[in-house]
């Protein structure tokens, strides 16, 4: 066998050549800062890339968030475990997708399955479709009621358009409703007012073949702003255990617009829309017996339009109305569905006597889907309509101005599966000084049934049953499946011990009831078509309970005016217990289907006003995933950014640099996990 460079595969040789070129560019750019600075006139007003002095630790603690109470409040004073990923954090991380950016948030577990699929979960129960995590983009839910999860590849918006990502760990059901059980992720994009001018970006590398973005923003008259955008992306295959360079690459094109009109007395009307179309390949355990890999493909498309009107004449009062339409279509072996969703929300906030700050609202959602059977899933009802109606009220009671606040609220929600659900919460925040906040909360949240449990028959996965025929676990629908209940107890502490250090700590204890089990409902039986096989009949039920507890920490340290360090730590423990009489033999395998410990350390260093150097290290402990253990993982990312001139930036990023490729997780669905590769990419941005 030939050795060295010429013994490598063609793809690996390309990677090596790219790596060599990358480091040559790195060396050249590092040598340029002094020359660039020397050529710049002393009184030049040329803007440079955002340096670390633009946002101090105090500014970070004064960041305003809206996802906790649906109105603006300081993060430092909020009585919830909330973490904000800013646009600057995203830019300097080099993340090319929303899930990759979410790795920065403590309390979240992000694992890539293959080129187009991720696991994103909060405080346990990580799966490809994490059914206890609510995800929103500008207040529009992207949580699918089919499988109770998120198609992350369909949320491939422009990363440069994201203003911030607000991550709430723990229940948010009082404000956001059912399924905001273990967390809420609200992705908030920039206003059109902040994106005027033209932006062109082009990215190319090992993992991502190409990503090309174009955005133009402008102004009409004195009070109207707009932007339009287009994006095209092409993602390469990952190797997997069935062989090198197998099919799981994907491609997508998308576009859209946003417009805002500002009025008097704090009035604002906004209208935005997006559309996308994509396709790709995937390796699924869909061969004979659902235990052998086979190549499959998928297509996806969608359109959404959202209108929002708000009027806030003063900080103490205001109202908002939002309506959106969302159409999605996906065709693959696991999901062949077309869905139309209509959603309306109204809310109003006001003050009474200076000590009561009340917010109330109501909403209605109608969703209609048309599903077709596949060899993997079949539906009892081809067409299904679901309805959700809700109302909520919350009172922030100021017990002592700027020192103590009690928040009491509840949401009353009616859904098509279980009827009325009540989701109350009580929170208390004490701020003994401007530099310290202690908070505590008790909340109830529910995860309502989905079509997956109540209307779908699923050839779930192969099973090593023995004998000459393959065994398959088949999940049958249960129309009596109930909501899963959570009572969550949380405690948190925030402090700014100095002008350069901030610390955010939180701990929790969660108690789940009516937890989902997979009950054996009969003896295994033989089925002769389409191939001879043995079927193990299962059905979703609510015959378990669970307890989880953990600890999360986030630290920011401004070492000096040029160097900022950030870090996070997560500890999590899950214990499940089936009821007497349960025949479930799967649930306990999920107890360790995640890493118990995670941490990250991120360094952002400004070499000069033109050059940035960023490093991020991520680590997680061993995980006993349901089919095979995953070894402890360490990941190193590096980024070099160069502000070439006033309107042009170049960045070079290396990702997963410690190992050529590695496995991050298994999933209980049919997906064949891919080996996440190391790689480099370059990005050029031109703005004028």
XYZ file of C-alpha atoms in Angstrom:
688
model
C 0.000 0.000 0.000
C 1.353 3.391 -0.933
C 2.055 5.643 2.008
C 2.258 9.350 2.689
C 0.537 11.993 0.644
C 0.075 9.887 -2.520
C -1.432 7.042 -0.505
C -4.266 9.266 0.637
C -7.712 9.341 -0.907
C -8.317 12.139 -3.443
C -10.623 13.914 -0.987
C -8.039 13.764 1.779
C -5.321 15.071 -0.565
C -7.558 18.043 -1.365
C -7.988 18.661 2.361
C -4.229 18.542 2.900
C -3.586 20.976 0.056
C -6.278 23.292 1.391
C -4.754 23.101 4.859
C -1.332 24.060 3.519
C -2.790 27.004 1.612
C -4.791 28.032 4.667
C -1.758 28.224 6.890
C 0.195 30.163 4.264
C -2.644 32.723 4.223
C -2.632 32.684 8.022
C 1.063 33.479 8.144
C 0.754 36.240 5.548
C -2.185 37.884 7.284
C -0.469 37.761 10.675
C 2.452 39.598 9.134
C 0.249 42.308 7.670
C -1.252 44.144 10.690
C 1.742 46.361 11.341
C 1.974 47.244 7.654
C -1.763 47.986 7.462
C -1.645 50.203 10.518
C 1.419 52.009 9.232
C -0.373 52.836 5.975
C -3.456 54.250 7.728
C -3.418 58.003 8.393
C -3.522 58.865 12.090
C -6.804 60.774 11.742
C -8.498 58.196 9.551
C -12.195 57.641 10.284
C -12.243 54.314 8.495
C -14.371 51.844 10.477
C -12.791 48.581 11.421
C -14.097 45.239 12.552
C -15.878 45.445 15.895
C -13.246 45.493 18.597
C -13.794 44.174 22.072
C -13.932 47.606 23.672
C -17.297 48.264 22.002
C -19.175 46.079 24.513
C -17.968 45.986 28.104
C -18.913 43.410 30.730
C -21.398 45.923 32.125
C -22.951 46.273 28.669
C -23.275 42.494 28.477
C -25.112 42.396 31.801
C -27.447 45.188 30.635
C -28.493 43.369 27.468
C -32.243 43.571 26.929
C -34.189 40.336 26.383
C -37.799 39.763 25.374
C -38.273 35.979 25.461
C -38.699 35.599 29.235
C -41.814 37.761 29.676
C -42.702 38.803 26.094
C -41.662 42.352 26.921
C -38.310 44.073 27.165
C -36.344 43.589 30.390
C -32.712 43.485 31.480
C -31.117 40.068 31.314
C -29.396 40.741 34.651
C -32.767 41.246 36.401
C -34.670 38.368 34.786
C -35.871 35.482 36.945
C -35.038 32.706 34.484
C -31.988 30.852 33.205
C -31.446 32.870 30.040
C -28.352 33.168 27.850
C -27.892 35.476 24.866
C -25.759 34.628 21.841
C -25.086 37.933 20.095
C -24.433 38.551 16.419
C -20.829 39.291 17.355
C -20.563 35.937 19.158
C -21.850 34.195 16.031
C -19.495 36.066 13.701
C -16.412 35.361 15.777
C -17.331 31.722 16.378
C -17.283 30.965 12.664
C -20.566 29.047 12.981
C -22.227 28.425 9.611
C -25.594 27.223 10.948
C -27.903 27.911 13.877
C -27.256 24.553 15.617
C -23.496 25.108 15.462
C -23.928 28.560 17.037
C -26.028 27.028 19.827
C -23.006 25.055 21.053
C -21.994 28.238 22.892
C -25.024 28.176 25.213
C -24.659 26.350 28.547
C -27.404 23.834 29.246
C -27.828 22.888 25.586
C -26.497 19.720 24.011
C -25.773 19.966 20.287
C -24.676 16.886 18.358
C -24.430 16.574 14.612
C -25.890 13.387 13.116
C -24.828 13.917 9.510
C -24.423 16.752 7.033
C -28.054 17.948 7.317
C -29.237 16.728 10.738
C -28.559 17.801 14.335
C -29.676 16.968 17.838
C -30.396 20.109 19.867
C -31.780 19.566 23.367
C -32.038 21.434 26.653
C -31.625 19.794 30.052
C -31.803 16.222 28.850
C -33.779 13.876 26.586
C -31.707 14.619 23.514
C -32.995 13.224 20.247
C -33.125 14.312 16.640
C -36.661 15.560 17.322
C -36.308 16.956 20.840
C -39.974 17.167 21.772
C -39.608 19.396 24.843
C -37.843 22.352 23.221
C -39.705 25.214 21.549
C -37.867 27.039 18.758
C -38.988 30.361 17.281
C -37.676 32.673 14.578
C -38.836 36.246 15.217
C -41.674 34.854 17.342
C -42.818 32.355 14.674
C -42.809 28.784 15.946
C -40.858 26.340 13.760
C -41.742 23.381 15.988
C -43.496 20.745 13.841
C -46.540 19.052 15.413
C -45.950 15.908 13.332
C -42.940 14.529 15.230
C -42.697 17.236 17.918
C -39.370 18.651 16.832
C -37.519 20.930 14.429
C -36.200 20.337 10.932
C -32.962 22.254 11.495
C -31.880 22.121 7.846
C -35.053 24.051 6.944
C -34.020 26.934 9.260
C -30.914 27.846 7.228
C -31.397 31.619 7.373
C -28.637 34.170 6.741
C -26.301 34.050 9.724
C -25.406 37.714 9.125
C -29.075 38.659 9.599
C -29.273 37.297 13.161
C -29.269 40.018 15.808
C -29.210 37.608 18.755
C -30.387 34.211 19.917
C -32.130 34.193 23.291
C -31.867 30.780 24.954
C -34.084 30.019 27.940
C -33.235 26.814 29.782
C -36.229 25.545 31.681
C -39.975 26.038 31.215
C -41.351 28.975 29.267
C -44.894 27.650 28.987
C -46.613 30.491 30.875
C -45.653 32.829 28.048
C -45.171 30.502 25.067
C -47.534 27.607 25.757
C -47.314 23.847 25.457
C -44.024 22.222 24.430
C -41.914 25.030 25.932
C -41.000 22.448 28.572
C -37.223 22.233 28.889
C -36.396 25.405 27.031
C -37.170 28.105 24.485
C -34.840 29.217 21.693
C -35.876 32.517 20.109
C -33.837 33.521 17.065
C -34.270 37.267 16.561
C -33.158 38.831 13.289
C -31.962 42.385 12.755
C -34.364 45.158 11.867
C -34.307 46.489 8.312
C -33.133 49.796 9.744
C -29.875 48.104 10.781
C -29.201 46.386 7.437
C -29.195 49.171 4.857
C -26.793 48.894 1.941
C -25.517 45.900 -0.004
C -23.919 42.808 1.554
C -22.331 40.050 -0.523
C -20.668 37.043 1.109
C -19.139 33.894 -0.293
C -17.959 30.905 1.726
C -16.226 27.747 0.571
C -14.484 24.889 2.326
C -14.282 21.212 3.171
C -17.646 20.660 4.879
C -19.546 23.371 3.016
C -18.814 23.397 -0.696
C -20.304 26.866 -1.166
C -22.564 29.317 0.638
C -23.353 32.514 -1.250
C -25.446 35.287 0.328
C -26.730 38.543 -1.117
C -28.684 41.165 0.796
C -29.790 44.676 -0.054
C -31.455 47.124 2.329
C -32.809 50.582 1.717
C -35.087 53.376 2.873
C -38.339 54.706 1.437
C -39.276 58.172 2.628
C -38.509 59.145 6.199
C -40.028 56.240 8.076
C -39.919 53.019 6.006
C -37.018 50.585 5.720
C -36.715 47.331 3.810
C -34.339 44.550 2.858
C -34.355 41.654 0.416
C -32.035 38.669 0.457
C -31.096 35.490 -1.367
C -29.002 32.534 -0.261
C -27.648 29.467 -2.003
C -25.837 26.686 -0.149
C -24.310 23.342 -1.074
C -23.137 21.008 1.698
C -20.827 18.041 1.170
C -21.272 14.443 2.303
C -19.980 13.077 5.595
C -18.369 9.659 5.803
C -20.304 7.147 7.886
C -19.869 3.635 9.185
C -21.295 2.132 6.018
C -18.386 3.428 3.969
C -16.479 6.544 2.936
C -18.154 9.501 1.285
C -21.665 8.059 1.390
C -24.664 10.130 0.456
C -25.851 12.699 2.993
C -25.030 15.982 1.292
C -27.734 18.571 0.724
C -28.448 21.755 -1.173
C -30.841 24.625 -0.550
C -31.837 27.941 -2.043
C -33.856 30.554 -0.176
C -34.888 34.175 -0.352
C -37.115 36.693 1.328
C -37.758 40.241 2.425
C -38.517 42.361 5.473
C -40.052 45.839 5.672
C -40.766 48.136 8.612
C -42.750 51.343 8.838
C -42.304 53.536 11.914
C -45.183 55.708 13.121
C -45.912 58.164 15.891
C -46.285 57.253 19.582
C -43.996 54.244 19.281
C -46.015 52.559 16.519
C -44.296 50.027 14.269
C -45.616 47.827 11.479
C -43.408 45.086 10.051
C -43.916 42.561 7.285
C -41.514 39.759 6.437
C -41.535 36.627 4.312
C -39.225 33.749 3.444
C -39.272 30.910 0.962
C -36.896 27.994 0.460
C -36.441 24.882 -1.640
C -33.917 22.143 -1.025
C -32.999 18.531 -1.603
C -30.404 16.076 -0.443
C -29.300 12.527 0.117
C -29.319 10.565 3.340
C -28.270 7.178 4.589
C -31.040 5.413 6.520
C -31.326 2.002 8.126
C -34.077 1.292 5.603
C -32.662 -1.827 3.973
C -34.016 -5.329 4.675
C -34.983 -5.611 8.329
C -34.385 -1.880 8.856
C -30.906 -2.747 10.091
C -28.829 -2.275 6.940
C -27.974 1.146 5.468
C -29.539 2.247 2.200
C -29.299 5.467 0.226
C -32.396 7.648 0.202
C -33.179 11.206 -0.802
C -35.378 14.005 0.455
C -36.877 17.223 -0.821
C -38.093 20.167 1.224
C -39.779 23.467 0.531
C -41.566 26.138 2.481
C -43.032 29.618 2.504
C -43.928 31.852 5.414
C -45.190 35.384 5.830
C -45.456 37.260 9.126
C -47.035 40.620 9.918
C -46.638 42.392 13.248
C -48.094 45.649 14.529
C -46.987 47.163 17.816
C -47.569 50.403 19.634
C -45.591 51.361 22.730
C -46.301 54.987 23.663
C -44.307 54.559 26.890
C -42.174 51.881 28.577
C -45.080 51.217 30.955
C -47.722 50.406 28.347
C -48.069 48.968 24.897
C -49.748 46.386 22.710
C -48.790 44.040 19.908
C -50.609 41.947 17.331
C -48.970 39.263 15.194
C -50.266 36.983 12.472
C -48.370 34.497 10.341
C -48.925 31.841 7.701
C -46.451 28.999 7.292
C -46.489 26.313 4.602
C -44.011 23.436 4.687
C -43.600 20.376 2.513
C -41.170 17.528 3.018
C -40.835 14.259 1.161
C -38.669 11.422 2.408
C -39.025 7.953 3.917
C -39.586 9.331 7.422
C -41.975 12.128 6.520
C -44.090 12.714 3.431
C -46.204 15.640 4.520
C -47.600 18.997 3.473
C -48.642 21.363 6.276
C -50.354 24.752 6.398
C -50.356 26.722 9.655
C -52.245 29.922 10.485
C -51.424 31.709 13.735
C -52.786 34.826 15.439
C -51.569 36.449 18.684
C -52.442 39.598 20.591
C -50.906 40.940 23.789
C -51.038 44.082 25.888
C -49.006 45.302 28.852
C -49.684 48.141 31.284
C -48.962 49.278 34.847
C -51.283 49.693 37.818
C -50.241 51.937 40.674
C -46.556 51.716 39.842
C -46.116 48.333 41.541
C -48.055 46.020 39.193
C -46.826 45.498 35.637
C -49.388 43.328 33.905
C -49.175 41.602 30.556
C -51.995 39.563 29.084
C -52.739 38.076 25.720
C -54.580 35.524 23.637
C -53.872 33.455 20.569
C -55.217 30.897 18.137
C -53.454 28.450 15.819
C -54.938 26.279 13.103
C -52.821 23.637 11.397
C -53.809 21.344 8.545
C -51.586 18.603 7.198
C -51.876 16.108 4.363
C -49.645 13.063 4.818
C -48.848 10.136 2.551
C -47.758 6.689 3.652
C -44.191 5.490 3.141
C -42.476 2.146 3.865
C -41.500 3.619 7.249
C -44.591 5.549 8.393
C -48.296 5.198 7.702
C -51.136 7.398 8.916
C -54.562 6.430 10.197
C -55.976 9.685 8.819
C -54.472 11.082 5.582
C -55.658 14.614 6.425
C -55.711 16.036 9.941
C -56.717 19.434 11.332
C -55.558 20.606 14.770
C -56.489 23.688 16.770
C -54.853 25.487 19.688
C -56.504 28.381 21.526
C -54.880 30.097 24.486
C -54.946 33.024 26.834
C -52.411 34.126 29.439
C -51.869 36.733 32.110
C -48.808 37.625 34.158
C -48.226 40.209 36.874
C -44.790 41.562 37.792
C -45.241 42.800 41.358
C -42.588 45.272 42.487
C -42.115 44.504 46.173
C -39.261 46.967 46.497
C -38.167 49.251 43.654
C -34.958 48.032 41.972
C -34.546 45.357 44.652
C -37.310 42.725 44.781
C -39.852 41.514 42.222
C -42.450 38.737 42.363
C -43.851 37.399 39.083
C -47.033 35.323 39.008
C -48.711 34.125 35.840
C -50.446 31.314 34.019
C -51.448 30.215 30.552
C -54.739 28.467 29.814
C -54.557 26.511 26.590
C -56.927 24.202 24.729
C -55.559 21.726 22.182
C -57.161 19.113 19.934
C -55.608 16.135 21.738
C -56.026 16.584 25.497
C -58.333 19.560 25.872
C -57.506 22.230 28.453
C -54.006 22.527 29.940
C -53.060 24.987 32.698
C -49.418 26.082 32.903
C -48.714 28.427 35.839
C -45.445 29.808 37.170
C -44.226 31.856 40.103
C -40.863 33.609 40.062
C -39.016 35.820 42.519
C -35.959 37.994 41.858
C -33.956 39.764 44.540
C -31.294 42.304 43.607
C -29.410 43.196 46.807
C -27.107 45.487 44.811
C -26.586 46.655 41.262
C -24.018 43.883 40.838
C -25.970 40.877 42.165
C -29.255 39.122 41.417
C -30.687 35.993 43.042
C -33.784 34.375 41.557
C -35.968 31.350 42.204
C -38.911 29.855 40.308
C -41.469 27.053 40.298
C -43.233 26.286 37.010
C -45.504 23.765 35.359
C -45.300 22.890 31.678
C -46.729 20.173 29.448
C -45.658 18.441 26.274
C -48.848 17.759 24.341
C -49.248 14.699 22.091
C -48.234 14.829 18.462
C -49.463 12.966 15.419
C -46.515 10.614 15.900
C -48.069 9.146 19.073
C -51.771 9.356 18.194
C -52.174 8.744 14.460
C -49.038 7.134 13.053
C -47.768 3.587 12.640
C -43.980 3.579 12.450
C -41.563 0.839 11.470
C -39.212 2.255 14.027
C -35.978 0.329 13.855
C -34.404 -3.091 13.556
C -33.984 -5.189 16.684
C -31.571 -8.067 17.442
C -34.245 -10.664 18.248
C -32.428 -13.746 16.987
C -33.446 -16.401 14.492
C -33.244 -16.427 10.697
C -35.688 -13.525 10.157
C -35.003 -9.846 10.887
C -36.906 -8.317 13.818
C -38.504 -4.875 13.615
C -39.923 -2.667 16.359
C -43.243 -1.305 15.104
C -44.918 1.547 16.962
C -48.713 1.689 16.734
C -50.810 4.823 17.445
C -52.542 5.473 20.760
C -55.370 8.019 20.630
C -55.485 8.010 24.451
C -51.905 9.218 24.823
C -51.808 12.037 27.397
C -49.670 15.117 27.865
C -46.363 14.745 29.671
C -46.250 16.955 32.789
C -43.298 18.819 34.287
C -42.922 20.605 37.607
C -39.625 22.518 37.543
C -37.767 24.049 40.492
C -35.003 26.519 39.582
C -32.507 28.695 41.420
C -30.095 31.179 39.892
C -27.448 33.760 40.754
C -25.834 36.490 38.657
C -22.997 38.720 39.712
C -20.535 41.215 38.338
C -17.687 41.091 40.890
C -15.666 43.605 38.876
C -15.998 45.720 35.777
C -14.232 42.964 33.810
C -15.921 39.784 35.131
C -19.487 38.484 35.075
C -20.794 35.149 36.332
C -24.173 33.497 35.781
C -25.082 30.332 37.742
C -28.258 28.249 37.699
C -29.407 24.933 39.096
C -32.619 22.983 38.635
C -34.619 19.956 39.712
C -37.278 18.703 37.293
C -40.037 16.193 38.067
C -41.855 14.630 35.095
C -45.102 12.679 35.306
C -47.046 10.740 32.654
C -43.728 10.343 30.880
C -43.744 8.578 27.517
C -43.122 4.827 27.408
C -43.136 2.311 24.586
C -45.310 -0.572 25.736
C -45.264 -4.070 24.252
C -48.908 -4.686 23.300
C -48.704 -8.249 22.043
C -46.521 -11.193 21.182
C -44.072 -10.867 18.275
C -45.583 -12.087 15.017
C -44.336 -12.971 11.558
C -45.093 -10.780 8.553
C -44.343 -12.111 5.090
C -44.641 -8.946 2.962
C -42.843 -7.005 1.636
C -40.170 -9.353 3.020
C -40.379 -12.069 5.700
C -39.759 -10.489 9.113
C -40.789 -10.587 12.768
C -42.737 -7.618 14.159
C -42.533 -6.550 17.818
C -45.728 -4.490 18.392
C -45.306 -1.399 20.582
C -47.500 1.544 21.506
C -46.788 4.915 23.113
C -48.208 5.286 26.617
C -47.663 7.366 29.771
C -46.429 4.760 32.240
C -43.258 6.370 33.542
C -41.902 9.225 35.591
C -38.543 10.956 35.470
C -36.367 13.224 37.551
C -33.554 15.378 36.238
C -31.226 17.744 38.003
C -28.210 19.757 37.038
C -26.057 22.843 37.215
C -25.059 25.430 34.603
C -22.502 28.230 34.635
C -21.471 30.998 32.244
C -18.433 33.233 32.756
C -17.205 36.308 30.872
C -13.815 37.874 31.542
C -12.507 40.958 29.776
C -8.817 40.248 30.339
C -7.815 43.535 28.702
C -9.067 45.889 26.023
C -8.065 43.449 23.286
C -8.773 40.063 24.836
C -12.036 38.564 26.026
C -12.541 35.073 27.465
C -15.905 33.332 27.800
C -16.772 29.931 29.151
C -19.620 27.650 30.062
C -20.136 24.473 32.075
C -23.064 22.054 32.254
C -23.761 19.109 34.550
C -26.852 16.981 33.969
C -28.282 13.798 35.456
C -31.428 11.965 34.282
C -33.276 9.176 36.109
C -36.363 7.477 34.664
C -38.658 4.996 36.371
C -41.413 2.935 34.746
C -44.683 2.265 36.537
C -45.616 -1.137 37.899
C -47.029 -3.224 35.086
C -45.184 -1.385 32.323
C -43.759 -3.606 29.579
C -41.390 -0.927 28.260
C -37.841 -2.168 27.682
C -36.492 0.914 25.873
C -36.935 3.933 28.159
C -34.145 3.225 30.649
C -31.668 3.200 27.763
C -32.233 6.948 27.484
C -30.936 7.614 31.012
C -27.399 8.088 29.706
C -28.163 9.071 26.120
C -26.276 12.351 26.595
C -23.001 13.624 28.109
C -23.219 14.264 31.861
C -20.576 17.012 31.667
C -19.979 19.677 29.033
C -17.811 22.767 28.938
C -16.531 25.354 26.509
C -13.841 28.031 26.598
C -13.782 30.757 23.952
C -11.060 33.326 23.390
C -11.493 36.434 21.241
C -8.309 38.416 20.702
C -7.851 41.567 18.635
C -4.335 41.401 17.236
C -4.864 44.889 15.850
C -7.733 47.061 14.693
C -7.726 45.094 11.446
C -7.007 41.516 12.571
C -8.873 39.170 14.918
C -7.835 35.763 16.211
C -10.460 33.568 17.877
C -10.197 30.129 19.461
C -12.961 27.935 20.905
C -12.533 24.639 22.756
C -15.521 22.394 23.482
C -15.494 19.260 25.607
C -18.073 16.709 26.642
C -17.968 13.487 28.611
C -18.730 9.944 27.537
C -22.353 9.217 26.514
C -24.011 5.795 26.469
C -26.194 6.389 23.445
C -29.005 3.956 22.860
C -27.254 1.826 20.223
C -23.592 2.384 20.952
C -21.462 4.405 23.384
C -19.981 7.702 22.243
C -16.513 8.424 23.556
C -15.742 11.702 25.274
C -15.263 14.436 22.702
C -12.953 17.418 22.448
C -13.367 19.960 19.697
C -11.113 22.865 18.702
C -12.197 25.674 16.365
C -10.009 28.569 15.226
C -10.749 31.690 13.232
C -8.623 34.452 11.761
C -10.427 37.594 10.593
C -8.898 40.376 8.520
C -10.581 43.703 7.792
C -8.922 44.295 4.435
C -10.477 47.692 3.889
C -13.528 49.737 4.842
C -15.979 47.565 2.897
C -14.297 44.160 2.798
C -13.564 41.395 5.329
C -11.825 38.051 4.929
C -11.948 35.231 7.457
C -10.365 31.798 7.587
C -11.861 29.201 9.924
C -10.733 25.767 11.013
C -13.243 23.483 12.712
C -12.901 20.171 14.582
C -9.133 20.452 14.333
C -8.171 17.811 16.924
C -9.326 14.747 15.006
C -9.783 13.924 11.336
C -13.372 12.828 11.961
C -15.509 11.704 14.874
C -18.962 10.432 15.760
C -21.127 12.767 17.870
C -24.324 10.786 18.476
C -26.729 8.043 17.555
C -30.456 8.595 17.136
C -33.392 6.258 17.710
C -34.717 7.046 14.246
C -33.424 5.375 11.097
C -30.608 7.854 10.443
C -27.166 6.379 9.854
C -24.848 8.656 11.860
C -22.083 10.388 9.961
C -18.512 11.020 11.034
C -18.185 14.778 11.576
C -14.989 15.804 9.750
C -12.354 18.376 10.488
C -12.002 21.063 7.888
C -11.311 24.623 6.857
C -13.314 27.245 5.064
C -12.709 30.750 3.845
C -15.280 33.549 3.798
C -15.183 36.856 1.955
C -17.687 39.595 2.839
C -18.178 42.768 0.814
C -20.453 45.496 2.199
C -21.200 48.868 0.668
